[in-house]
Coordinates of C-alpha atoms and ligand atoms in Angstrom, one line a residue:
M77 CA 27.7 19.6 0.9
V78 CA 28.5 15.9 0.7
D79 CA 32.3 15.1 0.1
V80 CA 31.9 12.7 -2.8
S81 CA 35.9 11.9 -3.2
A82 CA 35.8 10.7 0.3
N83 CA 33.6 8.2 -1.1
K84 CA 35.7 7.4 -4.3
P85 CA 37.1 4.3 -2.5
L86 CA 33.6 2.8 -1.9
L87 CA 32.5 3.8 -5.5
R88 CA 35.0 2.1 -7.2
A89 CA 34.5 -0.9 -5.1
L90 CA 30.6 -1.1 -6.2
R91 CA 31.7 -0.8 -9.8
H92 CA 34.0 -3.4 -9.3
V93 CA 31.0 -5.5 -8.1
L94 CA 28.6 -4.5 -10.2
G95 CA 30.1 -3.2 -13.5
D96 CA 29.2 -0.2 -15.5
N97 CA 25.3 -1.1 -15.9
G98 CA 25.2 -2.0 -12.6
L99 CA 26.4 1.9 -10.6
F100 CA 24.5 4.8 -11.8
E101 CA 26.2 7.9 -10.3
A102 CA 25.8 11.5 -10.4
E103 CA 24.1 12.4 -13.9
A104 CA 23.5 8.7 -14.3
V105 CA 21.1 8.5 -11.7
Q106 CA 17.6 8.7 -13.5
A107 CA 14.8 10.8 -12.0
V108 CA 12.7 7.5 -11.2
H109 CA 15.2 6.8 -8.2
V110 CA 15.2 10.5 -6.7
E111 CA 11.8 11.6 -7.1
E112 CA 8.6 10.3 -5.1
P113 CA 5.4 9.8 -6.9
R114 CA 3.5 12.7 -5.2
G115 CA 6.3 15.1 -5.6
R116 CA 6.9 15.5 -1.9
Y117 CA 10.1 14.2 -1.3
H118 CA 13.1 14.6 -3.6
A119 CA 16.9 14.3 -2.9
M120 CA 20.3 13.3 -5.3
P121 CA 21.5 10.3 -3.9
L122 CA 25.7 9.1 -3.8
A123 CA 24.7 6.2 -6.6
V124 CA 22.3 3.8 -7.3
A125 CA 23.3 0.2 -7.2
R126 CA 21.8 -2.3 -9.1
P127 CA 22.6 -6.0 -8.6
T128 CA 21.3 -9.1 -10.6
E129 CA 22.1 -11.5 -7.6
L130 CA 22.1 -12.3 -4.6
E131 CA 26.0 -12.1 -4.0
S132 CA 25.9 -9.0 -5.2
V133 CA 23.6 -7.7 -2.9
S134 CA 25.4 -9.2 0.2
A135 CA 28.9 -7.8 -1.4
V136 CA 27.1 -4.1 -1.9
V137 CA 25.7 -4.1 1.8
R138 CA 28.9 -5.3 3.1
L139 CA 31.1 -2.2 1.2
C140 CA 28.4 0.2 2.5
A141 CA 28.5 -1.0 6.2
E142 CA 32.3 -1.0 6.1
A143 CA 32.5 2.5 4.6
G144 CA 30.0 3.4 7.3
V145 CA 27.6 4.5 4.2
A146 CA 23.8 4.5 4.5
I147 CA 21.6 2.3 2.1
V148 CA 18.5 3.1 1.1
P149 CA 16.2 -0.2 -0.6
Q150 CA 14.6 0.5 -3.6
G151 CA 11.9 -1.3 -5.7
G152 CA 9.5 0.0 -7.9
H153 CA 9.4 3.4 -6.0
T154 CA 5.8 3.7 -5.8
G155 CA 5.6 4.3 -2.2
L156 CA 3.4 7.3 -1.1
V157 CA 5.2 7.9 2.6
G158 CA 9.1 8.9 1.2
G159 CA 10.4 5.3 2.5
A160 CA 12.6 4.6 -0.7
I161 CA 14.3 8.4 -1.3
A162 CA 18.1 8.3 -0.3
G163 CA 19.4 11.4 0.9
P164 CA 23.0 12.9 -0.2
G165 CA 25.6 10.5 0.4
E166 CA 23.8 7.6 0.7
V167 CA 23.3 4.5 -1.7
V168 CA 19.9 3.7 -3.3
L169 CA 20.2 0.0 -3.1
S170 CA 17.4 -1.0 -6.5
L171 CA 16.4 -4.4 -6.4
E172 CA 14.9 -3.6 -10.2
R173 CA 17.3 -6.1 -11.8
M174 CA 16.5 -9.4 -9.3
S175 CA 13.4 -10.4 -11.1
R176 CA 13.8 -14.1 -12.1
L177 CA 10.7 -16.9 -11.1
R178 CA 12.8 -18.8 -9.8
G179 CA 9.9 -21.7 -9.4
L180 CA 6.3 -22.0 -9.4
D181 CA 5.3 -25.5 -7.7
P182 CA 1.6 -26.3 -8.4
V183 CA 1.3 -29.2 -5.6
D184 CA 2.6 -26.8 -3.2
A185 CA 0.8 -23.9 -4.5
S186 CA 3.5 -21.8 -4.2
M187 CA 6.0 -19.7 -6.0
L188 CA 9.5 -18.5 -5.3
V189 CA 10.3 -15.0 -6.8
E190 CA 13.1 -12.6 -6.4
A191 CA 12.5 -9.0 -4.8
G192 CA 12.5 -7.2 -7.9
C193 CA 9.4 -9.2 -9.8
T194 CA 6.3 -6.7 -10.2
L195 CA 3.6 -7.5 -8.3
A196 CA 1.5 -7.4 -12.0
G197 CA 4.2 -10.1 -13.5
V198 CA 3.9 -12.3 -10.0
R199 CA -0.2 -12.4 -10.6
A200 CA 0.4 -13.2 -14.2
A201 CA 2.9 -16.0 -13.6
A202 CA 0.4 -17.5 -10.8
A203 CA -2.6 -16.8 -13.1
A204 CA -0.3 -18.7 -16.2
A205 CA -0.4 -21.7 -13.7
G206 CA -4.1 -21.6 -13.1
L207 CA -3.3 -20.2 -9.6
F208 CA -3.7 -16.7 -8.1
Y209 CA -1.9 -14.4 -6.4
P210 CA -4.1 -12.1 -4.4
V211 CA -2.9 -9.2 -3.4
S212 CA -4.0 -6.5 -6.0
L213 CA -3.1 -2.3 -5.8
A214 CA -3.4 -0.1 -8.5
S215 CA 0.1 0.2 -8.6
E216 CA 0.8 -3.0 -9.6
G217 CA 2.5 -2.8 -12.7
T218 CA 5.5 -1.2 -11.4
A219 CA 5.3 -2.4 -7.5
T220 CA 7.2 -4.8 -6.8
I221 CA 7.5 -8.0 -4.5
G222 CA 10.0 -6.5 -2.2
G223 CA 8.4 -3.6 -1.8
T224 CA 5.1 -4.9 -1.0
L225 CA 6.8 -7.2 1.2
A226 CA 8.6 -4.4 2.8
T227 CA 5.6 -2.2 3.6
N228 CA 2.8 -5.3 4.1
A229 CA 0.9 -4.2 1.1
G230 CA -2.7 -4.3 1.4
G231 CA -5.2 -3.5 -1.7
N232 CA -8.3 -4.4 -2.8
L233 CA -8.6 -8.1 -1.8
T234 CA -7.9 -7.8 1.7
I235 CA -11.4 -8.5 3.3
R236 CA -10.7 -12.1 1.6
Y237 CA -7.3 -13.0 1.4
G238 CA -5.6 -10.6 3.9
N239 CA -2.4 -8.4 3.3
T240 CA 1.2 -9.2 1.6
R241 CA 2.0 -10.8 5.4
E242 CA -0.6 -13.2 5.2
Q243 CA 1.0 -14.8 1.9
V244 CA 4.6 -15.1 2.4
L245 CA 5.7 -18.8 3.3
G246 CA 9.0 -17.8 3.5
L247 CA 11.9 -15.2 3.0
E248 CA 15.8 -14.5 1.8
V249 CA 16.8 -11.1 3.6
V250 CA 20.8 -9.6 3.5
L251 CA 21.1 -8.3 7.2
A252 CA 23.0 -5.0 7.8
D253 CA 26.6 -6.5 7.6
G254 CA 26.1 -8.1 4.3
Q255 CA 25.3 -11.5 5.9
V256 CA 22.5 -13.7 4.0
W257 CA 19.8 -15.2 5.9
S258 CA 17.3 -17.5 4.2
D259 CA 14.4 -19.5 5.1
L260 CA 12.5 -20.1 1.6
D261 CA 11.1 -23.6 2.2
P262 CA 7.2 -23.6 1.5
L263 CA 6.2 -25.0 4.6
R264 CA 2.5 -24.4 5.9
K265 CA 2.9 -25.1 9.4
D266 CA 6.3 -24.2 11.0
N267 CA 6.4 -23.3 15.1
S268 CA 10.3 -23.8 15.2
G269 CA 11.0 -20.6 17.5
Y270 CA 10.5 -16.8 16.4
D271 CA 8.6 -16.4 13.3
L272 CA 11.6 -14.4 12.0
K273 CA 10.3 -13.3 8.4
Q274 CA 7.5 -11.3 10.1
L275 CA 9.8 -9.0 11.7
F276 CA 11.1 -7.9 8.1
I277 CA 7.8 -8.0 6.4
G278 CA 6.5 -4.2 7.1
S279 CA 9.8 -2.9 8.2
E280 CA 10.2 -0.8 4.9
G281 CA 13.9 -1.6 4.9
T282 CA 15.0 -0.6 8.1
L283 CA 16.0 -3.9 9.3
G284 CA 17.2 -6.0 6.2
I285 CA 17.2 -6.0 2.3
I286 CA 14.3 -8.7 1.0
T287 CA 15.8 -10.3 -2.0
A288 CA 13.4 -13.4 -2.4
A289 CA 10.5 -14.6 -1.2
T290 CA 8.3 -18.2 -1.4
L291 CA 4.6 -17.0 -1.8
K292 CA 1.1 -18.9 -0.7
L293 CA -1.0 -19.2 -4.1
A294 CA -4.7 -19.3 -3.8
P295 CA -7.2 -21.3 -6.0
A296 CA -7.9 -19.2 -9.4
P297 CA -11.2 -17.6 -9.6
R298 CA -13.4 -18.8 -12.2
Q299 CA -16.8 -16.8 -11.8
S300 CA -16.5 -13.1 -10.9
L301 CA -19.4 -10.8 -10.6
T302 CA -19.0 -6.6 -10.2
A303 CA -21.7 -4.6 -8.6
M304 CA -22.0 -1.0 -7.5
L305 CA -24.5 -0.4 -5.4
A306 CA -25.6 3.4 -4.2
C307 CA -26.1 3.9 -0.3
A308 CA -27.7 6.7 1.6
D309 CA -25.7 7.2 4.2
L310 CA -22.7 5.3 6.3
P311 CA -24.8 3.4 8.5
T312 CA -26.5 1.8 6.0
A313 CA -23.4 1.1 4.2
M314 CA -22.5 -1.1 7.0
A315 CA -25.4 -2.7 7.4
L316 CA -25.0 -4.0 3.4
L317 CA -21.5 -4.9 4.4
K318 CA -23.2 -7.5 6.9
H319 CA -25.8 -8.4 4.8
L320 CA -23.2 -9.2 1.6
R321 CA -20.9 -11.1 4.1
S322 CA -23.8 -13.4 5.1
G323 CA -24.6 -13.5 1.6
L324 CA -22.0 -14.0 0.0
G325 CA -19.7 -15.9 2.6
E326 CA -15.8 -16.5 1.4
C327 CA -17.2 -15.5 -2.2
L328 CA -17.1 -11.7 -0.9
S329 CA -13.6 -10.6 -2.6
A330 CA -13.9 -6.8 -2.2
C331 CA -16.4 -4.2 -0.8
E332 CA -15.0 -0.6 -1.2
F333 CA -17.1 2.7 -0.7
L334 CA -16.5 6.3 -2.2
P335 CA -18.8 9.5 -1.6
R336 CA -20.8 11.5 -4.1
L337 CA -17.5 14.4 -4.4
A338 CA -15.0 11.5 -5.4
M339 CA -17.3 10.3 -8.1
E340 CA -17.7 13.7 -9.5
F341 CA -13.8 14.2 -9.4
V342 CA -13.7 11.0 -11.3
L343 CA -16.4 11.7 -13.8
L344 CA -14.6 14.8 -14.4
D345 CA -11.1 13.1 -14.9
Q346 CA -11.9 10.6 -16.9
P347 CA -14.7 12.2 -19.5
A348 CA -15.0 8.7 -21.0
Q349 CA -16.8 7.3 -18.1
R350 CA -20.8 8.2 -17.3
D351 CA -22.2 7.8 -13.7
P352 CA -23.4 4.3 -13.3
F353 CA -26.5 6.0 -11.9
D354 CA -29.6 8.2 -13.1
S355 CA -29.3 10.3 -10.2
P356 CA -26.6 10.9 -7.8
H357 CA -26.5 9.3 -4.7
P358 CA -24.6 10.6 -1.2
W359 CA -22.5 7.1 -1.2
Y360 CA -21.7 4.2 -3.5
A361 CA -20.0 1.1 -2.7
L362 CA -18.1 -1.1 -5.2
V363 CA -18.3 -4.8 -4.6
Q364 CA -16.7 -8.3 -6.1
A365 CA -17.2 -11.6 -5.3
D366 CA -15.3 -14.3 -6.8
S367 CA -15.7 -18.2 -7.0
S368 CA -13.0 -20.5 -7.5
L369 CA -16.0 -23.3 -8.3
P370 CA -16.3 -24.4 -12.1
G371 CA -19.9 -23.3 -13.1
D372 CA -22.2 -20.3 -13.1
S373 CA -23.5 -20.9 -9.7
L374 CA -22.3 -17.4 -8.3
E375 CA -24.5 -15.1 -10.6
A376 CA -27.6 -16.2 -9.4
A377 CA -27.0 -16.3 -5.7
A378 CA -25.2 -12.9 -6.1
H379 CA -28.1 -11.5 -7.7
S380 CA -30.3 -13.2 -5.0
V381 CA -28.1 -11.3 -2.3
L382 CA -28.5 -7.9 -4.4
H383 CA -31.9 -7.9 -4.8
Q384 CA -32.7 -9.3 -0.8
A385 CA -30.6 -5.8 0.1
L386 CA -32.6 -3.7 -2.5
E387 CA -35.9 -4.9 -1.0
S388 CA -34.3 -4.3 2.6
R389 CA -33.6 -0.8 1.4
L390 CA -29.8 -1.4 2.5
C391 CA -29.4 0.1 -1.1
G392 CA -31.0 2.6 -3.1
D393 CA -30.2 0.9 -6.5
V394 CA -27.7 -1.3 -8.0
V395 CA -25.8 -1.7 -11.3
V396 CA -24.4 -5.2 -11.9
A397 CA -21.5 -5.2 -14.5
G398 CA -22.7 -7.3 -17.4
S399 CA -18.9 -7.8 -19.1
E400 CA -15.6 -7.8 -17.9
T401 CA -15.1 -4.2 -19.7
Q402 CA -17.9 -3.0 -17.8
A403 CA -16.5 -4.3 -14.2
K404 CA -13.2 -2.8 -15.1
A405 CA -15.0 0.7 -15.8
L406 CA -16.7 0.5 -12.1
W407 CA -13.3 -0.7 -10.8
S408 CA -11.9 2.8 -12.7
L409 CA -14.2 5.0 -10.8
R410 CA -12.8 3.4 -7.3
E411 CA -9.2 3.3 -8.6
G412 CA -9.2 6.6 -9.8
I413 CA -10.0 8.9 -7.4
S414 CA -6.4 9.9 -6.1
A415 CA -5.4 10.8 -9.3
A416 CA -9.0 12.5 -10.0
Q417 CA -9.0 14.7 -6.3
K418 CA -6.8 17.1 -8.4
H419 CA -10.1 18.8 -9.9
G420 CA -11.1 19.7 -6.6
G421 CA -7.8 22.0 -5.6
A422 CA -5.3 21.2 -2.9
S423 CA -5.7 18.1 -0.9
I424 CA -4.9 16.4 2.3
K425 CA -4.4 13.1 2.7
H426 CA -4.7 10.0 5.3
D427 CA -4.0 6.7 5.1
I428 CA -6.0 5.6 8.6
S429 CA -7.9 2.1 9.7
V430 CA -10.1 1.9 12.7
P431 CA -12.2 -0.7 13.5
V432 CA -14.8 -2.0 10.8
A433 CA -18.0 -1.1 13.0
S434 CA -16.6 2.1 13.7
I435 CA -16.3 4.0 10.6
P436 CA -19.7 5.8 10.5
A437 CA -19.2 7.1 14.5
F438 CA -15.7 7.8 13.2
V439 CA -16.0 9.5 10.1
A440 CA -19.0 11.8 11.8
D441 CA -16.8 12.7 14.4
T442 CA -13.8 13.6 12.8
V443 CA -15.6 15.7 10.0
S444 CA -17.3 17.6 12.8
A445 CA -13.6 18.0 14.7
L446 CA -12.3 19.6 11.4
E447 CA -15.5 21.5 11.0
R448 CA -15.2 23.2 14.4
S449 CA -11.7 24.7 13.0
M450 CA -12.4 25.4 9.6
T451 CA -15.5 25.5 7.4
D452 CA -16.3 24.5 4.2
I453 CA -13.8 21.9 4.5
R454 CA -14.7 19.0 1.4
P455 CA -14.3 15.7 2.7
C456 CA -13.3 13.0 0.1
I457 CA -13.2 9.9 2.0
F458 CA -13.4 6.5 0.3
G459 CA -11.0 2.7 0.5
H460 CA -11.4 -0.4 1.6
L461 CA -14.7 -0.4 3.5
G462 CA -14.6 -4.2 4.2
D463 CA -11.2 -3.9 6.4
G464 CA -12.0 -0.6 8.0
N465 CA -9.0 1.1 5.9
L466 CA -9.9 4.5 5.1
H467 CA -8.2 7.1 2.6
F468 CA -9.5 10.2 4.6
N469 CA -8.7 12.6 2.3
L470 CA -9.9 16.6 2.3
S471 CA -10.1 18.6 -0.6
Q472 CA -9.8 22.4 -0.2
P473 CA -12.6 24.6 0.5
A474 CA -13.3 25.7 -2.9
P475 CA -12.9 29.5 -3.4
M476 CA -9.3 28.7 -0.3
N477 CA -6.1 29.6 -1.9
P478 CA -4.4 26.3 -2.2
E479 CA -1.3 27.2 -0.5
R480 CA -3.4 28.6 2.7
F481 CA -5.3 25.2 2.8
R482 CA -2.1 23.2 2.5
A483 CA -0.5 25.3 5.6
L484 CA -3.8 23.6 7.7
E485 CA -1.9 20.2 7.2
T486 CA -0.6 20.2 10.3
E487 CA -3.5 21.0 12.3
C488 CA -6.0 18.7 10.1
N489 CA -3.2 16.1 10.9
R490 CA -3.8 16.8 14.6
I491 CA -7.4 16.3 14.4
V492 CA -7.4 13.4 12.1
F493 CA -4.9 11.3 14.1
D494 CA -6.2 12.4 17.9
Q495 CA -9.5 11.0 16.3
V496 CA -8.0 7.8 14.7
R497 CA -6.1 7.3 18.6
R498 CA -9.5 8.1 20.2
Y499 CA -11.2 4.8 17.5
R500 CA -8.4 2.7 18.4
G501 CA -7.4 3.1 15.1
S502 CA -4.2 2.7 13.3
I503 CA -2.6 6.1 11.8
A504 CA -0.7 4.2 8.9
A505 CA -3.3 1.3 7.2
E506 CA -1.5 0.0 4.2
H507 CA 1.2 3.3 3.1
G508 CA 3.8 2.5 5.8
I509 CA 5.5 5.8 7.5
G510 CA 8.7 6.0 5.6
Q511 CA 9.6 9.6 6.5
L512 CA 5.9 11.4 6.3
R513 CA 4.8 9.7 9.6
C514 CA 7.6 9.1 11.6
N515 CA 6.7 11.9 14.3
E516 CA 3.6 11.0 14.6
L517 CA 4.1 7.1 15.4
A518 CA 6.3 8.4 18.0
R519 CA 3.9 10.8 19.2
G520 CA 1.2 8.3 19.3
Q521 CA 3.2 4.9 20.2
P522 CA 6.3 6.2 22.3
D523 CA 5.9 2.5 24.1
K524 CA 6.0 0.7 21.0
V525 CA 8.4 2.7 19.5
A526 CA 10.6 2.1 22.3
L527 CA 10.3 -1.5 21.7
M528 CA 11.2 -1.0 17.9
R529 CA 14.4 0.6 18.8
R530 CA 15.5 -2.0 20.6
V531 CA 14.8 -4.6 17.5
K532 CA 16.2 -2.0 15.0
Q533 CA 19.5 -2.0 17.5
A534 CA 19.9 -5.6 17.4
L535 CA 19.7 -6.0 13.7
D536 CA 21.3 -2.6 12.6
P537 CA 23.3 -1.5 15.4
D538 CA 25.3 0.9 13.1
G539 CA 22.1 2.6 11.5
L540 CA 22.7 2.2 8.3
L541 CA 19.6 0.8 6.6
N542 CA 17.5 3.4 5.5
P543 CA 17.7 6.1 8.3
G544 CA 15.7 8.5 9.5
K545 CA 12.5 5.8 8.0
V546 CA 10.0 4.8 10.3
L547 CA 12.3 5.5 13.4
R548 CA 13.8 9.4 13.5
P549 CA 17.5 8.5 14.4
Ligands
LIG22 C1 -1.6 4.9 -7.6 C2 -1.0 4.0 -6.6 C3 -1.8 2.8 -5.9 C4 -1.3 2.5 -4.4 N1 -2.2 1.2 -3.9 C5 -2.0 1.0 -2.7 C6 -2.8 0.2 -1.9 O1 -4.0 -0.2 -2.6 N2 -2.3 -0.5 -1.0 C7 -1.0 0.0 -0.5 O2 -1.0 -1.0 0.4 N3 -0.2 0.6 -1.3 C8 -0.5 1.4 -2.3 N4 0.4 2.0 -2.8 C9 1.7 2.3 -2.3 C10 2.4 1.5 -3.1 O3 2.3 0.8 -4.5 C11 2.8 0.2 -2.0 O4 3.4 0.7 -0.8 C12 3.9 -0.8 -2.6 O5 4.1 -1.8 -1.8 C13 5.5 0.1 -2.9 O6 6.4 -1.2 -3.9 P1 7.3 -0.6 -4.3 O7 7.9 -1.7 -5.0 O8 6.8 0.5 -5.1 O9 8.3 -0.1 -3.5 P2 9.4 1.1 -2.8 O10 8.3 2.4 -3.2 O11 10.1 0.8 -3.8 O12 9.7 1.2 -1.5 C14 8.7 0.8 -0.4 C15 9.5 0.7 1.1 O13 10.0 -0.6 0.8 C16 11.1 -0.5 1.2 N5 11.8 -1.8 0.4 C17 11.7 -1.9 -1.0 N6 11.8 -2.9 -1.6 C18 12.6 -3.5 -0.6 C19 13.5 -4.7 -0.2 N7 13.4 -5.4 -1.4 N8 13.9 -5.2 0.6 C20 13.7 -4.1 1.9 N9 12.9 -3.0 1.8 C21 12.6 -2.7 0.4 C22 11.7 0.7 0.7 O14 13.2 1.5 1.0 C23 10.9 1.9 1.0 O15 10.6 2.0 2.4 C24 -0.1 2.6 -4.2 C25 0.9 3.6 -5.1 C26 0.2 4.1 -6.0 C27 0.9 5.1 -6.4

């Protein structure tokens, strides 16, 4: 039981800094701040602090540090590993009201934004200036720039543009004692010592609070083509990827994949959709190509590459979107999978990566290893074929009781993560470690975790920034 009265002076001081609308306590704390999207974690914090400018973020962190109270930064709260959930007695620091666009320079091709801007808002502001912010996630309407930086979010366009880490030129951070470290200059080259911003990117709020960032912008695509290709098996899909890479070059923006089972779940979940193909296929690749050049050169080039793929039997059939609406419908088949998996009953999910060329062997070996332990398990493995990030999801055997299946989670995790290690992959490709994968990280990479603890000790010696996330105390 947390003794709230012991924190009364802190809460009074925070209210003084933030005003009534800037601090929620007790019943005023809304569900959005305490529930995680998958419902896995739930906890009631001491309070939710909602500053609107840098100075108040700094004051909140300093006051909490003086009182010895832990802080959990929160953006859009779309994270899937319990990273933004604050325990009892901890203060949520929500950046949602720090959402100004501080500047956009078309010559530098950069923009300076505050942490609480949504990803969709940033993409729209870049587009309005004829530029492009190339991180795109299904959660972008709610996910914030601060959250995507803190988790080094990936997404659908990584194959071409890289992850969030690659889009950042500068950062402004409030450190554990409330001091501000600001390095927001839009420099493309800067080798003056350690690249400190990279330490905070992907640190999931455990080393500092990101308050603003200077982001690199790309030329806006002017031509785009989306197609879905039917594949017989994963080795053929990998040969197809190689063919698309060499034929489309830097225009290949996305290459996703999904199995038949996922297609069936999504068609159940989205009754307005229809199967793009006349007959079922074991696997599907969703491909997007974009060009920033004016004119219509992409279409002919892409059609020729797709035609060659058919002729060489790298795919069994192709559907090319004839309009933006059709392109969106094809993307919805891919992006709807997570939500649609409920039609298969209970599921156990892993966000992992392996070297791209290892995908077929990894999938075959891991599925066999799982089948040795449990019969009739239904793999629903999909994700980003082009960058090796697999959402290695498992649906329960049809006749099994969901609770019995969920009880197998620890065993499934051990099998999957042991295989990930065997294939020199990562147990957390894009969602991060949060609370969910702390123990697994410590089990599999003790040397890395020991070094991470030294960094944590240097930047947050009292352990008050997002405790229990990434590193177990
Ligand atoms: C439908 C759906 C689709 C998704 N698709 C993808 C995908 O394709 N790729 C992908 O990578 N992720 C994906 N995600 C996961 C999630 O959207 C990302 O992790 C996103 O980056 C989280 O942003 P957020 O603002 O919601 O952060 P939150 O969930 O609020 O926080 C995430 C972590 O960052 C920390 N944090 C937040 N803001 C700050 C800050 N300003 N300073 C320091 N630390 C901070 C939090 O403490 C927490 O540890 C998806 C989620 C959903 C629900």
